[in-house]
C-alpha cells in the first residue's frame, strides 16, 4: 500500500513538471512572437538612411519656463535626411512648449514622441496624425520637452508601413531677441572695462559644426559700447544679422570679417550669417561665446 502511494505521488509530480514545462514553453513562444512582431514593425538600421548626430556637445537644454509666452519661428533639425523639416513654429504658453512641424514630403502618416519600439506598444490616441496645410504639405503638432536637447520621435511610413526612429532638436540659437526671459551673461559694466582695445578667446557654435571664427578676436570698448571683429574661416559670408540688424563685411579680400555689437560675454550670443558658398545664399544660425576670463588689453 505504501509502495502504491509513493508511485502515485511520483506520477503526480511528473505530470505537474511536464505541464509546467509545456506552459513555460508556451510563455516563451508567446514572448518570442511578440518580439518578432515588434521587430517587423520597426525599421532596422540597414533600412534607413545614415543618421546624423544633431545634438551638439555645447548644447544645454532650455525649458519652457525659461521662455516668454509667444509663438516663434525656430529651426528644428532631424537626424535623418528622409525627415526634412522645412518650417517650425514653436508655441510657448505657461511654461509648456509645442511645435508645428512642416515636412518636405508626404510619406509619414503619423508620429509618436518616443522610439519606434515604444510606438508599436502605444495606443492610437498617443499618435500624432498629419494635418495638411493650405499648400498640401503635411504638418504635425508635437510636444517639445526642451530646446537644445535630443528628442526621440518615431515616424510611421505610409509606403513601408513601419516605424522609423528619428532624433529632433529645436535650436535656441534661432530664437528671436527677447524670447528668453533672462540671459545670464557678463557685461562690460560687470568687468569695469575701460575704453580701449582688447583680445579675447571666442568660439562659434551651431550650423554644421564645421564653421569657425578666428580666435582670439579683437574687442573694442568706447563709451560703454562693445564691438567685436569676427573673422570667419572662409570668404563666403556676405552679411551677418545681430538682433535683427544687418552688418556688412569690413573687408573685401580674404576671409569674411564683420564688426558686430556685443551685449555680453560668457553666453551663447545669437548670430545669423548668410553664406554664398552654396548654390543659393543661405542664412545659418550660430552662437558666439566670448570668454571674459581671457580678455587682455591689446598691445
PDB file of C-alpha atoms in Angstrom, residues 76-285:
ATOM      1  CA  UNK A  76      14.379  72.308 -35.983  1.00  0.00           C
ATOM      2  CA  UNK A  77      16.849  69.655 -37.109  1.00  0.00           C
ATOM      3  CA  UNK A  78      16.258  65.954 -37.724  1.00  0.00           C
ATOM      4  CA  UNK A  79      18.796  63.149 -37.572  1.00  0.00           C
ATOM      5  CA  UNK A  80      17.541  61.835 -40.928  1.00  0.00           C
ATOM      6  CA  UNK A  81      17.650  63.401 -44.376  1.00  0.00           C
ATOM      7  CA  UNK A  82      14.435  61.467 -45.076  1.00  0.00           C
ATOM      8  CA  UNK A  83      12.644  63.514 -42.400  1.00  0.00           C
ATOM      9  CA  UNK A  84      13.401  67.062 -43.514  1.00  0.00           C
ATOM     10  CA  UNK A  85      11.700  69.856 -41.596  1.00  0.00           C
ATOM     11  CA  UNK A  86      11.037  72.885 -43.797  1.00  0.00           C
ATOM     12  CA  UNK A  87       9.263  75.038 -41.213  1.00  0.00           C
ATOM     13  CA  UNK A  88       8.801  75.025 -37.452  1.00  0.00           C
ATOM     14  CA  UNK A  89       6.613  77.257 -35.331  1.00  0.00           C
ATOM     15  CA  UNK A  90       7.225  76.980 -31.594  1.00  0.00           C
ATOM     16  CA  UNK A  91       4.488  77.997 -29.165  1.00  0.00           C
ATOM     17  CA  UNK A  92       5.268  78.714 -25.514  1.00  0.00           C
ATOM     18  CA  UNK A  93       2.413  79.032 -23.038  1.00  0.00           C
ATOM     19  CA  UNK A  94       2.680  78.985 -19.253  1.00  0.00           C
ATOM     20  CA  UNK A  95       5.941  77.075 -19.283  1.00  0.00           C
ATOM     21  CA  UNK A  96       4.834  74.424 -21.789  1.00  0.00           C
ATOM     22  CA  UNK A  97       6.097  74.164 -25.358  1.00  0.00           C
ATOM     23  CA  UNK A  98       4.700  72.663 -28.536  1.00  0.00           C
ATOM     24  CA  UNK A  99       5.686  72.995 -32.167  1.00  0.00           C
ATOM     25  CA  UNK A 100       4.020  72.646 -35.541  1.00  0.00           C
ATOM     26  CA  UNK A 101       6.435  70.909 -37.906  1.00  0.00           C
ATOM     27  CA  UNK A 102       6.089  71.092 -41.680  1.00  0.00           C
ATOM     28  CA  UNK A 103       7.841  68.314 -43.593  1.00  0.00           C
ATOM     29  CA  UNK A 104       9.219  68.417 -47.112  1.00  0.00           C
ATOM     30  CA  UNK A 105       7.347  65.240 -48.100  1.00  0.00           C
ATOM     31  CA  UNK A 106       4.096  63.386 -47.501  1.00  0.00           C
ATOM     32  CA  UNK A 107       5.450  59.947 -46.671  1.00  0.00           C
ATOM     33  CA  UNK A 108       4.564  59.729 -42.972  1.00  0.00           C
ATOM     34  CA  UNK A 109       1.032  59.057 -41.753  1.00  0.00           C
ATOM     35  CA  UNK A 110       1.698  59.753 -38.082  1.00  0.00           C
ATOM     36  CA  UNK A 111       4.358  60.455 -35.469  1.00  0.00           C
ATOM     37  CA  UNK A 112       4.977  59.185 -31.967  1.00  0.00           C
ATOM     38  CA  UNK A 113       7.146  61.069 -29.487  1.00  0.00           C
ATOM     39  CA  UNK A 114       9.380  58.196 -28.465  1.00  0.00           C
ATOM     40  CA  UNK A 115      11.110  55.282 -30.137  1.00  0.00           C
ATOM     41  CA  UNK A 116       9.633  53.019 -32.779  1.00  0.00           C
ATOM     42  CA  UNK A 117       9.588  50.112 -30.346  1.00  0.00           C
ATOM     43  CA  UNK A 118       7.582  52.222 -27.897  1.00  0.00           C
ATOM     44  CA  UNK A 119       5.247  53.319 -30.704  1.00  0.00           C
ATOM     45  CA  UNK A 120       4.346  49.720 -31.568  1.00  0.00           C
ATOM     46  CA  UNK A 121       3.174  49.183 -27.993  1.00  0.00           C
ATOM     47  CA  UNK A 122       1.416  52.547 -27.639  1.00  0.00           C
ATOM     48  CA  UNK A 123      -2.293  53.232 -28.045  1.00  0.00           C
ATOM     49  CA  UNK A 124      -3.661  55.051 -31.073  1.00  0.00           C
ATOM     50  CA  UNK A 125      -4.630  58.131 -29.046  1.00  0.00           C
ATOM     51  CA  UNK A 126      -0.924  58.674 -28.309  1.00  0.00           C
ATOM     52  CA  UNK A 127      -0.178  59.062 -32.037  1.00  0.00           C
ATOM     53  CA  UNK A 128       0.154  62.422 -33.793  1.00  0.00           C
ATOM     54  CA  UNK A 129      -1.575  62.332 -37.210  1.00  0.00           C
ATOM     55  CA  UNK A 130      -0.659  64.664 -40.046  1.00  0.00           C
ATOM     56  CA  UNK A 131      -2.728  67.710 -40.959  1.00  0.00           C
ATOM     57  CA  UNK A 132      -2.500  69.128 -44.468  1.00  0.00           C
ATOM     58  CA  UNK A 133      -1.851  72.859 -44.673  1.00  0.00           C
ATOM     59  CA  UNK A 134      -3.096  75.164 -47.426  1.00  0.00           C
ATOM     60  CA  UNK A 135      -0.241  74.122 -49.707  1.00  0.00           C
ATOM     61  CA  UNK A 136      -0.932  70.423 -49.202  1.00  0.00           C
ATOM     62  CA  UNK A 137       2.162  69.862 -47.043  1.00  0.00           C
ATOM     63  CA  UNK A 138       1.984  67.529 -44.050  1.00  0.00           C
ATOM     64  CA  UNK A 139       2.192  69.209 -40.650  1.00  0.00           C
ATOM     65  CA  UNK A 140       2.336  67.685 -37.176  1.00  0.00           C
ATOM     66  CA  UNK A 141       1.806  69.370 -33.809  1.00  0.00           C
ATOM     67  CA  UNK A 142       4.251  67.841 -31.320  1.00  0.00           C
ATOM     68  CA  UNK A 143       5.100  68.500 -27.668  1.00  0.00           C
ATOM     69  CA  UNK A 144       8.576  69.915 -27.054  1.00  0.00           C
ATOM     70  CA  UNK A 145      10.219  68.976 -23.777  1.00  0.00           C
ATOM     71  CA  UNK A 146      13.188  71.330 -24.197  1.00  0.00           C
ATOM     72  CA  UNK A 147      15.232  73.218 -26.755  1.00  0.00           C
ATOM     73  CA  UNK A 148      18.843  72.211 -27.480  1.00  0.00           C
ATOM     74  CA  UNK A 149      18.117  68.618 -26.448  1.00  0.00           C
ATOM     75  CA  UNK A 150      17.721  65.421 -28.449  1.00  0.00           C
ATOM     76  CA  UNK A 151      14.080  64.285 -28.514  1.00  0.00           C
ATOM     77  CA  UNK A 152      13.117  60.815 -29.778  1.00  0.00           C
ATOM     78  CA  UNK A 153      10.492  60.795 -32.499  1.00  0.00           C
ATOM     79  CA  UNK A 154       9.224  57.795 -34.481  1.00  0.00           C
ATOM     80  CA  UNK A 155       7.638  58.336 -37.904  1.00  0.00           C
ATOM     81  CA  UNK A 156       5.268  55.789 -39.493  1.00  0.00           C
ATOM     82  CA  UNK A 157       5.961  55.323 -43.208  1.00  0.00           C
ATOM     83  CA  UNK A 158       2.945  55.250 -45.492  1.00  0.00           C
ATOM     84  CA  UNK A 159       4.662  53.030 -48.068  1.00  0.00           C
ATOM     85  CA  UNK A 160       6.776  50.757 -45.856  1.00  0.00           C
ATOM     86  CA  UNK A 161       4.201  50.517 -43.045  1.00  0.00           C
ATOM     87  CA  UNK A 162       6.994  50.634 -40.486  1.00  0.00           C
ATOM     88  CA  UNK A 163       8.178  52.977 -37.764  1.00  0.00           C
ATOM     89  CA  UNK A 164      11.420  54.883 -38.415  1.00  0.00           C
ATOM     90  CA  UNK A 165      13.413  56.259 -35.484  1.00  0.00           C
ATOM     91  CA  UNK A 166      14.467  59.924 -35.624  1.00  0.00           C
ATOM     92  CA  UNK A 167      16.003  62.411 -33.193  1.00  0.00           C
ATOM     93  CA  UNK A 168      14.785  66.016 -33.258  1.00  0.00           C
ATOM     94  CA  UNK A 169      16.493  69.131 -31.898  1.00  0.00           C
ATOM     95  CA  UNK A 170      14.802  72.520 -31.588  1.00  0.00           C
ATOM     96  CA  UNK A 171      17.552  75.139 -31.678  1.00  0.00           C
ATOM     97  CA  UNK A 172      17.567  78.002 -29.190  1.00  0.00           C
ATOM     98  CA  UNK A 173      20.071  79.930 -31.312  1.00  0.00           C
ATOM     99  CA  UNK A 174      17.291  80.613 -33.823  1.00  0.00           C
ATOM    100  CA  UNK A 175      15.016  82.272 -31.237  1.00  0.00           C
ATOM    101  CA  UNK A 176      14.416  85.983 -31.800  1.00  0.00           C
ATOM    102  CA  UNK A 177      15.716  88.552 -29.357  1.00  0.00           C
ATOM    103  CA  UNK A 178      13.524  88.814 -26.289  1.00  0.00           C
ATOM    104  CA  UNK A 179      12.275  85.230 -26.361  1.00  0.00           C
ATOM    105  CA  UNK A 180      14.365  84.216 -23.360  1.00  0.00           C
ATOM    106  CA  UNK A 181      13.165  85.548 -20.009  1.00  0.00           C
ATOM    107  CA  UNK A 182      16.634  86.033 -18.598  1.00  0.00           C
ATOM    108  CA  UNK A 183      20.000  85.658 -20.229  1.00  0.00           C
ATOM    109  CA  UNK A 184      22.865  85.098 -17.847  1.00  0.00           C
ATOM    110  CA  UNK A 185      25.885  86.946 -19.145  1.00  0.00           C
ATOM    111  CA  UNK A 186      28.836  89.036 -18.030  1.00  0.00           C
ATOM    112  CA  UNK A 187      28.626  92.662 -19.145  1.00  0.00           C
ATOM    113  CA  UNK A 188      31.324  95.256 -19.699  1.00  0.00           C
ATOM    114  CA  UNK A 189      29.994  97.086 -16.641  1.00  0.00           C
ATOM    115  CA  UNK A 190      30.382  93.925 -14.555  1.00  0.00           C
ATOM    116  CA  UNK A 191      34.020  93.792 -15.612  1.00  0.00           C
ATOM    117  CA  UNK A 192      34.620  97.542 -15.242  1.00  0.00           C
ATOM    118  CA  UNK A 193      36.092  97.553 -18.723  1.00  0.00           C
ATOM    119  CA  UNK A 194      37.668 100.873 -19.628  1.00  0.00           C
ATOM    120  CA  UNK A 195      37.580 102.284 -23.136  1.00  0.00           C
ATOM    121  CA  UNK A 196      40.202 100.591 -25.249  1.00  0.00           C
ATOM    122  CA  UNK A 197      41.051  97.606 -27.402  1.00  0.00           C
ATOM    123  CA  UNK A 198      41.220  94.050 -26.078  1.00  0.00           C
ATOM    124  CA  UNK A 199      41.614  90.483 -27.281  1.00  0.00           C
ATOM    125  CA  UNK A 200      39.577  87.513 -26.074  1.00  0.00           C
ATOM    126  CA  UNK A 201      39.108  83.850 -26.864  1.00  0.00           C
ATOM    127  CA  UNK A 202      35.866  83.106 -28.709  1.00  0.00           C
ATOM    128  CA  UNK A 203      34.085  80.102 -30.175  1.00  0.00           C
ATOM    129  CA  UNK A 204      31.496  79.786 -32.942  1.00  0.00           C
ATOM    130  CA  UNK A 205      28.803  77.160 -32.382  1.00  0.00           C
ATOM    131  CA  UNK A 206      25.918  75.872 -34.458  1.00  0.00           C
ATOM    132  CA  UNK A 207      25.376  75.276 -38.141  1.00  0.00           C
ATOM    133  CA  UNK A 208      27.020  72.121 -39.449  1.00  0.00           C
ATOM    134  CA  UNK A 209      29.704  72.365 -36.764  1.00  0.00           C
ATOM    135  CA  UNK A 210      32.424  72.807 -39.393  1.00  0.00           C
ATOM    136  CA  UNK A 211      32.412  76.615 -39.491  1.00  0.00           C
ATOM    137  CA  UNK A 212      34.845  78.511 -37.265  1.00  0.00           C
ATOM    138  CA  UNK A 213      35.920  82.036 -36.423  1.00  0.00           C
ATOM    139  CA  UNK A 214      39.429  83.243 -35.679  1.00  0.00           C
ATOM    140  CA  UNK A 215      40.321  83.272 -32.006  1.00  0.00           C
ATOM    141  CA  UNK A 216      41.353  85.321 -30.158  1.00  0.00           C
ATOM    142  CA  UNK A 217      39.264  88.096 -31.677  1.00  0.00           C
ATOM    143  CA  UNK A 218      39.520  91.851 -31.191  1.00  0.00           C
ATOM    144  CA  UNK A 219      37.105  93.642 -28.846  1.00  0.00           C
ATOM    145  CA  UNK A 220      36.803  97.432 -28.650  1.00  0.00           C
ATOM    146  CA  UNK A 221      35.068  99.377 -25.875  1.00  0.00           C
ATOM    147  CA  UNK A 222      34.024 103.009 -26.344  1.00  0.00           C
ATOM    148  CA  UNK A 223      31.628 104.902 -24.092  1.00  0.00           C
ATOM    149  CA  UNK A 224      30.206 101.621 -22.801  1.00  0.00           C
ATOM    150  CA  UNK A 225      29.565 100.213 -26.273  1.00  0.00           C
ATOM    151  CA  UNK A 226      31.321  96.916 -27.002  1.00  0.00           C
ATOM    152  CA  UNK A 227      32.107  95.789 -30.549  1.00  0.00           C
ATOM    153  CA  UNK A 228      33.911  92.661 -31.730  1.00  0.00           C
ATOM    154  CA  UNK A 229      35.553  91.883 -35.041  1.00  0.00           C
ATOM    155  CA  UNK A 230      34.671  88.346 -36.048  1.00  0.00           C
ATOM    156  CA  UNK A 231      36.559  86.713 -38.904  1.00  0.00           C
ATOM    157  CA  UNK A 232      35.085  83.534 -40.343  1.00  0.00           C
ATOM    158  CA  UNK A 233      37.186  80.657 -41.581  1.00  0.00           C
ATOM    159  CA  UNK A 234      36.024  81.253 -45.162  1.00  0.00           C
ATOM    160  CA  UNK A 235      35.415  84.190 -47.542  1.00  0.00           C
ATOM    161  CA  UNK A 236      31.853  83.133 -48.371  1.00  0.00           C
ATOM    162  CA  UNK A 237      29.732  85.205 -45.991  1.00  0.00           C
ATOM    163  CA  UNK A 238      28.087  88.372 -47.282  1.00  0.00           C
ATOM    164  CA  UNK A 239      26.268  89.683 -44.191  1.00  0.00           C
ATOM    165  CA  UNK A 240      25.591  88.992 -40.519  1.00  0.00           C
ATOM    166  CA  UNK A 241      22.400  89.623 -38.530  1.00  0.00           C
ATOM    167  CA  UNK A 242      22.552  90.531 -34.843  1.00  0.00           C
ATOM    168  CA  UNK A 243      19.294  91.402 -33.046  1.00  0.00           C
ATOM    169  CA  UNK A 244      17.670  91.907 -36.443  1.00  0.00           C
ATOM    170  CA  UNK A 245      20.304  94.426 -37.627  1.00  0.00           C
ATOM    171  CA  UNK A 246      22.338  93.659 -40.753  1.00  0.00           C
ATOM    172  CA  UNK A 247      26.126  94.117 -40.747  1.00  0.00           C
ATOM    173  CA  UNK A 248      28.165  94.126 -43.949  1.00  0.00           C
ATOM    174  CA  UNK A 249      31.761  92.857 -44.276  1.00  0.00           C
ATOM    175  CA  UNK A 250      34.508  95.265 -43.246  1.00  0.00           C
ATOM    176  CA  UNK A 251      36.955  93.787 -45.756  1.00  0.00           C
ATOM    177  CA  UNK A 252      36.950  92.993 -49.481  1.00  0.00           C
ATOM    178  CA  UNK A 253      39.657  90.321 -49.604  1.00  0.00           C
ATOM    179  CA  UNK A 254      40.394  87.213 -47.578  1.00  0.00           C
ATOM    180  CA  UNK A 255      38.071  85.554 -45.104  1.00  0.00           C
ATOM    181  CA  UNK A 256      34.837  87.387 -44.336  1.00  0.00           C
ATOM    182  CA  UNK A 257      35.195  89.845 -41.425  1.00  0.00           C
ATOM    183  CA  UNK A 258      32.439  91.754 -39.625  1.00  0.00           C
ATOM    184  CA  UNK A 259      32.299  94.315 -36.836  1.00  0.00           C
ATOM    185  CA  UNK A 260      29.302  93.468 -34.645  1.00  0.00           C
ATOM    186  CA  UNK A 261      27.916  94.696 -31.304  1.00  0.00           C
ATOM    187  CA  UNK A 262      28.453  92.571 -28.192  1.00  0.00           C
ATOM    188  CA  UNK A 263      25.890  92.854 -25.400  1.00  0.00           C
ATOM    189  CA  UNK A 264      27.721  90.470 -23.098  1.00  0.00           C
ATOM    190  CA  UNK A 265      30.329  87.797 -22.530  1.00  0.00           C
ATOM    191  CA  UNK A 266      30.161  84.168 -21.337  1.00  0.00           C
ATOM    192  CA  UNK A 267      26.870  83.285 -23.005  1.00  0.00           C
ATOM    193  CA  UNK A 268      25.581  81.967 -26.337  1.00  0.00           C
ATOM    194  CA  UNK A 269      25.137  85.204 -28.291  1.00  0.00           C
ATOM    195  CA  UNK A 270      22.809  84.530 -31.277  1.00  0.00           C
ATOM    196  CA  UNK A 271      24.195  85.469 -34.692  1.00  0.00           C
ATOM    197  CA  UNK A 272      22.853  84.693 -38.162  1.00  0.00           C
ATOM    198  CA  UNK A 273      25.299  84.665 -41.067  1.00  0.00           C
ATOM    199  CA  UNK A 274      24.403  84.458 -44.751  1.00  0.00           C
ATOM    200  CA  UNK A 275      26.653  82.163 -46.745  1.00  0.00           C
ATOM    201  CA  UNK A 276      27.096  82.267 -50.520  1.00  0.00           C
ATOM    202  CA  UNK A 277      29.111  79.048 -50.632  1.00  0.00           C
ATOM    203  CA  UNK A 278      26.026  77.053 -51.676  1.00  0.00           C
ATOM    204  CA  UNK A 279      24.149  77.180 -54.967  1.00  0.00           C
ATOM    205  CA  UNK A 280      21.860  79.824 -53.460  1.00  0.00           C
ATOM    206  CA  UNK A 281      22.524  82.153 -50.489  1.00  0.00           C
ATOM    207  CA  UNK A 282      21.561  80.551 -47.198  1.00  0.00           C
ATOM    208  CA  UNK A 283      21.177  82.060 -43.724  1.00  0.00           C
ATOM    209  CA  UNK A 284      22.679  79.930 -40.938  1.00  0.00           C
ATOM    210  CA  UNK A 285      22.052  80.408 -37.230  1.00  0.00           C
TER     211      UNK A 285
END
